[in-house]
Short mmCIF file of C-alpha atoms in Angstrom, two decimals:
data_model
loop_
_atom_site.label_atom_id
_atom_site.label_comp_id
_atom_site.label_asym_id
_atom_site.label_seq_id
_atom_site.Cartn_x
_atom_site.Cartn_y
_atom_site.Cartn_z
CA UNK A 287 114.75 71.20 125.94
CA UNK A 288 115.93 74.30 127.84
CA UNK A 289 118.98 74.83 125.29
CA UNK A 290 116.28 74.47 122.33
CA UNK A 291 114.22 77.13 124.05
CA UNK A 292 117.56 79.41 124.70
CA UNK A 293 118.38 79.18 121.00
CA UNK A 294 115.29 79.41 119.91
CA UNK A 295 115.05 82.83 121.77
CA UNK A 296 118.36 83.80 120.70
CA UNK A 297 117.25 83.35 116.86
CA UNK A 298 114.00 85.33 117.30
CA UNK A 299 116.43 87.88 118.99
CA UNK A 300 118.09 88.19 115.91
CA UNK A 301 115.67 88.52 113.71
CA UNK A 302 114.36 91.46 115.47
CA UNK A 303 117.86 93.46 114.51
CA UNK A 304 117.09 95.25 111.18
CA UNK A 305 120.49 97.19 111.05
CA UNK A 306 123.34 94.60 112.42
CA UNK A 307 126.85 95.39 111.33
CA UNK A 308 128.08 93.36 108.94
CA UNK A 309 131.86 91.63 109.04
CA UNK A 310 134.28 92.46 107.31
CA UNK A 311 134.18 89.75 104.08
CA UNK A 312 137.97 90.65 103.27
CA UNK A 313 139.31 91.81 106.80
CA UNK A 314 142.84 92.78 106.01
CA UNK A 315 140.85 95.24 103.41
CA UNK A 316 139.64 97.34 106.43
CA UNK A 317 140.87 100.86 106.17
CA UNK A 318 142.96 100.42 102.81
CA UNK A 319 141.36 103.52 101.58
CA UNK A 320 140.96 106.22 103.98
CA UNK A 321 138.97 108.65 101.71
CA UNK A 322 136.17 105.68 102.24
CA UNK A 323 133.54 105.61 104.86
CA UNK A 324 133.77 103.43 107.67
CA UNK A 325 129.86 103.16 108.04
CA UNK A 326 127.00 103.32 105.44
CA UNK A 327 123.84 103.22 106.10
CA UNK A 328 121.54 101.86 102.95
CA UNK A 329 117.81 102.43 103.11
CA UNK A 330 115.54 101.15 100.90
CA UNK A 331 111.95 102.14 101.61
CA UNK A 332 110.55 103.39 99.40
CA UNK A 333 106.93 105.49 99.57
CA UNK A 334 105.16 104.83 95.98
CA UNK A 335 106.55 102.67 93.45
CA UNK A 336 108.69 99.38 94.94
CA UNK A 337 111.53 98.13 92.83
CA UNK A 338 111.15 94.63 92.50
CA UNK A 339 115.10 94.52 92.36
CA UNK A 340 115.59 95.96 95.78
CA UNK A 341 116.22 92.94 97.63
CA UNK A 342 119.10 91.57 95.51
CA UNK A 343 120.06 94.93 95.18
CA UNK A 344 120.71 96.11 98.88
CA UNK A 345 122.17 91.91 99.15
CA UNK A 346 124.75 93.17 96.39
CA UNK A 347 125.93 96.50 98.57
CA UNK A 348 126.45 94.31 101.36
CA UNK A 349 129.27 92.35 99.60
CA UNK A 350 130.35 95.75 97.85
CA UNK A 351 131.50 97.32 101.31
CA UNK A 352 132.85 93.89 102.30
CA UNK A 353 135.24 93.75 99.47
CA UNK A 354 135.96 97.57 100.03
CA UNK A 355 136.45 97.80 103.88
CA UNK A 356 133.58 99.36 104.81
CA UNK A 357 130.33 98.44 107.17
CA UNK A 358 126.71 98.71 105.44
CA UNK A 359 123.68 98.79 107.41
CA UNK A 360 120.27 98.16 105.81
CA UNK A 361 116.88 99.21 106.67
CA UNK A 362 114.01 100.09 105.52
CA UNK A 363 112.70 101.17 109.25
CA UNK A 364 112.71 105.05 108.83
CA UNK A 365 112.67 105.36 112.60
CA UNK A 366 117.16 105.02 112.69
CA UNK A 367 116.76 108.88 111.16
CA UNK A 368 117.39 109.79 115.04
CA UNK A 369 119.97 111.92 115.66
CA UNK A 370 121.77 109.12 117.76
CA UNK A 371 121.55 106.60 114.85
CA UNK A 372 122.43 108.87 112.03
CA UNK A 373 125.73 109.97 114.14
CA UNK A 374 126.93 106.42 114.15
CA UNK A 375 127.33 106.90 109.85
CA UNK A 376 129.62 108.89 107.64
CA UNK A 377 127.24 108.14 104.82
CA UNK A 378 123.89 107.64 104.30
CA UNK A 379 122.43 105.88 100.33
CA UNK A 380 119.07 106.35 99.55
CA UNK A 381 118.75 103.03 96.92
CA UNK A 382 115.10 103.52 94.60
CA UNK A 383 113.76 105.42 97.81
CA UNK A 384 110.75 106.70 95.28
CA UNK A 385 109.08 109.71 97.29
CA UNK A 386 111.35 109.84 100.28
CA UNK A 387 108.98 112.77 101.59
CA UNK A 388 106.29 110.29 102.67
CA UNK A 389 109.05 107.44 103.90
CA UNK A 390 110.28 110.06 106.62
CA UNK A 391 107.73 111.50 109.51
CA UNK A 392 108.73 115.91 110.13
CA UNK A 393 111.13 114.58 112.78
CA UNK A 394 112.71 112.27 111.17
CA UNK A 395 113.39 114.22 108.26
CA UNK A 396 114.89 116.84 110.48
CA UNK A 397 117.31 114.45 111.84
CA UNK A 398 118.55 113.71 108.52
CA UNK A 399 118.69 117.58 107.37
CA UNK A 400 120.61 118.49 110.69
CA UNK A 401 123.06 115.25 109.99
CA UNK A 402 123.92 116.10 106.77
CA UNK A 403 124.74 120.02 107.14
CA UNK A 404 127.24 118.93 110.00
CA UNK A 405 129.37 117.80 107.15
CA UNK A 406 128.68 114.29 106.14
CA UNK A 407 127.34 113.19 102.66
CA UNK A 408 124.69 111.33 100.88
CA UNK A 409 124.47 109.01 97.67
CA UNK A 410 121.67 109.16 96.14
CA UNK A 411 120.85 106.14 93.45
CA UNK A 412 118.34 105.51 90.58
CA UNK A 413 115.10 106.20 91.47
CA UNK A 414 115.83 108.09 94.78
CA UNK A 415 115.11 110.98 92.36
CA UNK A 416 111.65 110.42 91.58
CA UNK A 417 108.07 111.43 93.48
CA UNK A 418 109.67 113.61 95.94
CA UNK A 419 107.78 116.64 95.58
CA UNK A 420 106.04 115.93 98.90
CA UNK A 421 109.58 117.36 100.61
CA UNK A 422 110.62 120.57 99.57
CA UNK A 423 114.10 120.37 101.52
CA UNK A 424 115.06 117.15 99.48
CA UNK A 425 113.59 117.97 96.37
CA UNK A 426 116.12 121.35 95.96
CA UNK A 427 118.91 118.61 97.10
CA UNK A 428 118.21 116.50 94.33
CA UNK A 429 117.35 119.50 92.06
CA UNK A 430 114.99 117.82 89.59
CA UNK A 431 112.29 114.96 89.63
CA UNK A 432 111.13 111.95 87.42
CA UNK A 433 109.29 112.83 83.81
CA UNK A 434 109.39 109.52 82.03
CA UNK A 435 111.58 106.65 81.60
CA UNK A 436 113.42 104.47 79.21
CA UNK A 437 112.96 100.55 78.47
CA UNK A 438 116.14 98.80 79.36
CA UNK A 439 118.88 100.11 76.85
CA UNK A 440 122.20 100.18 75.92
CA UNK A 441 123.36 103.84 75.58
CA UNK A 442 126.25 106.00 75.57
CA UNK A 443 127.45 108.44 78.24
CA UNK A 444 129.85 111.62 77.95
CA UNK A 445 131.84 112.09 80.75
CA UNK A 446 131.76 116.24 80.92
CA UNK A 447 134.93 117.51 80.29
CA UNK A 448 135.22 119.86 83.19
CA UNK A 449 134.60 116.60 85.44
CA UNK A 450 137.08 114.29 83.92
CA UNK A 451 138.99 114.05 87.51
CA UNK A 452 136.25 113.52 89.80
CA UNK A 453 137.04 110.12 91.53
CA UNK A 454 133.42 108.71 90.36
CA UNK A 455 134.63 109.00 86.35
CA UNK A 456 138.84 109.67 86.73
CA UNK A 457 139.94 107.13 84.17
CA UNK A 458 137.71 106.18 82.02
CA UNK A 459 136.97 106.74 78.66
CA UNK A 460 135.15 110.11 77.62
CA UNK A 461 132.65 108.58 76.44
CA UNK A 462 131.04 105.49 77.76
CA UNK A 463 128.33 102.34 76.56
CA UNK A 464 126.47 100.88 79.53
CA UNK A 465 123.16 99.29 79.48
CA UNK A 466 120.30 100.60 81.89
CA UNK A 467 117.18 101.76 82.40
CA UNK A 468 117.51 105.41 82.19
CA UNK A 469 115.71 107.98 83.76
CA UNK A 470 114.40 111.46 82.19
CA UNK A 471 113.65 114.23 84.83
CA UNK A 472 111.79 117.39 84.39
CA UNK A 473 114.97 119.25 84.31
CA UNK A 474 118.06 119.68 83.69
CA UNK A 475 120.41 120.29 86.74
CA UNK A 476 122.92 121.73 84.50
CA UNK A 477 121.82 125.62 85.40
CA UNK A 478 121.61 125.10 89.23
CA UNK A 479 124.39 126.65 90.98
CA UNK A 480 127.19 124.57 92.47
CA UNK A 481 126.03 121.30 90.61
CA UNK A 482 129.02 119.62 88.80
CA UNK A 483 127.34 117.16 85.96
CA UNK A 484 130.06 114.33 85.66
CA UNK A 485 127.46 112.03 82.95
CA UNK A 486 125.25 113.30 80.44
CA UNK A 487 123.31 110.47 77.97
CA UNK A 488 123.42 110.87 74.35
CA UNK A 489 119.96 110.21 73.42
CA UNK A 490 120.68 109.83 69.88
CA UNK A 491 121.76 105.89 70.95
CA UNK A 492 118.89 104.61 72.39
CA UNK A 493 114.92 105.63 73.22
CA UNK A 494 114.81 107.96 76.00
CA UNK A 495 110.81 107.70 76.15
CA UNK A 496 109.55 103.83 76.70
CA UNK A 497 105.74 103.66 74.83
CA UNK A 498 104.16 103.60 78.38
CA UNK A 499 105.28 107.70 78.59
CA UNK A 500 105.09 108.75 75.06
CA UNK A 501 101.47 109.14 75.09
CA UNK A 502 101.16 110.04 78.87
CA UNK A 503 103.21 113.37 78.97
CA UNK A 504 106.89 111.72 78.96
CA UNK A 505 109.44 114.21 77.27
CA UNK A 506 113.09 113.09 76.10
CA UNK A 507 115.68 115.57 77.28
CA UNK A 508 117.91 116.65 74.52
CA UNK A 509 121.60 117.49 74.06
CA UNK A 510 121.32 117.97 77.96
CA UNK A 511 120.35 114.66 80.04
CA UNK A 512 122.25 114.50 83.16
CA UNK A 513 122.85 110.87 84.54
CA UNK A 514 125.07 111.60 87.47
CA UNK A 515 125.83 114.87 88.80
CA UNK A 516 127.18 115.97 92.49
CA UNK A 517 126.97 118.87 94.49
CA UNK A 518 128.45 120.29 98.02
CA UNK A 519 125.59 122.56 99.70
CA UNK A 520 124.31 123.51 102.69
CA UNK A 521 126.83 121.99 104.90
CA UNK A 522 127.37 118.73 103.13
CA UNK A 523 127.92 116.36 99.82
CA UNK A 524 125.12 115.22 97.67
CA UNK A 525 126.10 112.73 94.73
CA UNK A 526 123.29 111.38 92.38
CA UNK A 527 123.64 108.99 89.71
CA UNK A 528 120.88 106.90 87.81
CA UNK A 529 122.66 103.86 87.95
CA UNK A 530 121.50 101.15 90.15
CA UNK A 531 117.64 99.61 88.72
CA UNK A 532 119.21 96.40 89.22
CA UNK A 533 122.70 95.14 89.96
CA UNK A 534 123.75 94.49 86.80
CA UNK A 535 125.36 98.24 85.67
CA UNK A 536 126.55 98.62 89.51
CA UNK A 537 128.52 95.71 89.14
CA UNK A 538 130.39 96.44 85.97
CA UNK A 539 133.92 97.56 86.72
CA UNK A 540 132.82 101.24 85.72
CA UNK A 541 129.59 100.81 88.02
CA UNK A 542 131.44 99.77 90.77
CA UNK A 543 134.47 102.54 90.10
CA UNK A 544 131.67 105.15 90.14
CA UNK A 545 129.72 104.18 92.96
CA UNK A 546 132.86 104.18 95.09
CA UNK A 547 134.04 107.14 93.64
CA UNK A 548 130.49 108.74 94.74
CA UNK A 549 130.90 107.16 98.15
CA UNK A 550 134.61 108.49 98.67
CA UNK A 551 133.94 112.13 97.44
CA UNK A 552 130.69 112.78 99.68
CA UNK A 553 132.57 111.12 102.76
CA UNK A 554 135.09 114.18 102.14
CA UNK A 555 132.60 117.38 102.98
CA UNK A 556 133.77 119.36 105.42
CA UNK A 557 131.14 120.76 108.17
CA UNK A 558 130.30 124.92 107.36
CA UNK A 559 131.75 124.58 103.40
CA UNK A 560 128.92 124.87 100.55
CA UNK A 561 126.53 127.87 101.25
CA UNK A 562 122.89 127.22 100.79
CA UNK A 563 121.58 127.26 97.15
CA UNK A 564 120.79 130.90 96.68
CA UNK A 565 116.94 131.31 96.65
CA UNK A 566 116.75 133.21 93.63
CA UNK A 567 118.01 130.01 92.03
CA UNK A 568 115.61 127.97 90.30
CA UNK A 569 115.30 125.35 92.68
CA UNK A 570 115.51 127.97 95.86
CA UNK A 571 117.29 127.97 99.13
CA UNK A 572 117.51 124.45 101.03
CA UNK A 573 115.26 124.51 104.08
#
């Protein structure tokens, strides 16, 4: 009876751990790549609209960084944006994190700001670009926000030209057919000094607009509809792409070349380089 009780306790111990390092899945993987992180942290909470893929989703990164040599943490406790926490990662994914600005208390989201001009990077995925007006700080990271969206489609991409080596498209064809459910901002990000668009959508291949947004305000984009795009500002690396509503485009052998592409470029930044987005720009000085 005793050992049932200490096991029993030990279980309920475990449970309790939202962020437990994971092991290694391939071990003699571990630092094959140096320009990879050693520690991600994934969170996944998001403030307004919950994708229902998120579980499966944030199961699938697990076994990503397993196969890849690196450690993923996942949470969706908003209370590990401590400076203590945050030091333990050289990168931190925001997954679907749909207005991040009301996820995050002030202090919390001051944690993260001071972490990331110190010279580490974040990744942000899918539909951690929309709602986030309610943080102005973010919002200028990001550099645009949700309009409208598409039903799940198969469309092409252009890599841009002046991007071809970036390690998130180096490779692959210049122009690309992968199946998703794309996302149309409010903007472009093309104009915004320092952002480097590596994927724009040809919207001639597919219905930018689903019928839910065509008669509620939703605009297509035009010749210019960023799907991935990177940046390194204010201290540190941002990389965005709109991959990643479900698993499925992640875990094609492009999705997976880009996300660890993404993940090996931000894990590069270098603590003072990328001066704060001038605030005559459109989207103003970070803050």
């Amino acid at each position: 009876m005793m050992l049932l009780k200490i096991m029993a306790g030990v279980a309920a111990a475990l449970a309790l751990v939202s962020c437990a390092p994971a092991a290694p899945f391939h071990p003699e993987r571990f630092g094959e790549d140096p320009t990879l992180p050693k520690d991600v942290l994934l969170f996944i909470k998001p403030a307004w609209y919950r994708h229902a893929s998120l579980d499966s989703l944030a199961h699938w990164f697990q076994h990503f960084g397993w196969d890849h040599g690196f450690n993923v943490d996942t949470t969706d406790h908003p209370e590990i944006f401590n400076s203590d926490d945050l030091g333990r990662y050289d990168v931190v994914v925001f997954l679907s994190t749909t207005d991040l600005g009301n996820a995050l208390n002030d202090d919390q989201k001051a944690s993260l700001a001071e972490w990331y001009r110190k010279g580490h990077g974040i990744v942000a995925l899918h539909a951690a670009a929309v709602h986030h007006q309610t943080w102005d700080w973010w919002a200028r990271l990001v550099g645009c926000d949700f309009n409208s969206d598409s039903d799940r489609s198969r469309a092409r991409l252009l890599v841009d030209p002046e991007a071809s080596n970036h390690p998130a498209v180096k490779g692959h064809s210049p122009d690309l057919w992968i199946e998703e459910e794309w996302l149309c901002y409010d903007r472009s990000v093309s104009d915004i000094p320092g952002v480097k668009v590596l994927l724009r959508l040809d919207e001639s291949t597919y219905e930018p607009v689903r019928k839910k947004f065509q008669g509620n305000g939703g605009k297509p984009m035009g010749k210019d509809h960023p799907a991935a795009w990177c940046r390194e500002v204010d201290g540190g690396r941002f990389f965005y792409s709109a991959l990643g509503h479900d698993v499925r485009a992640l875990s094609t052998p492009f999705g997976r070349q880009h996300l660890l592409g993404g993940l090996s470029w931000v894990t590069q930044a270098t603590p003072g380089r990328g001066a704060p987005v001038s605030s005559t720009s459109p989207q103003g000085a970070l803050r």
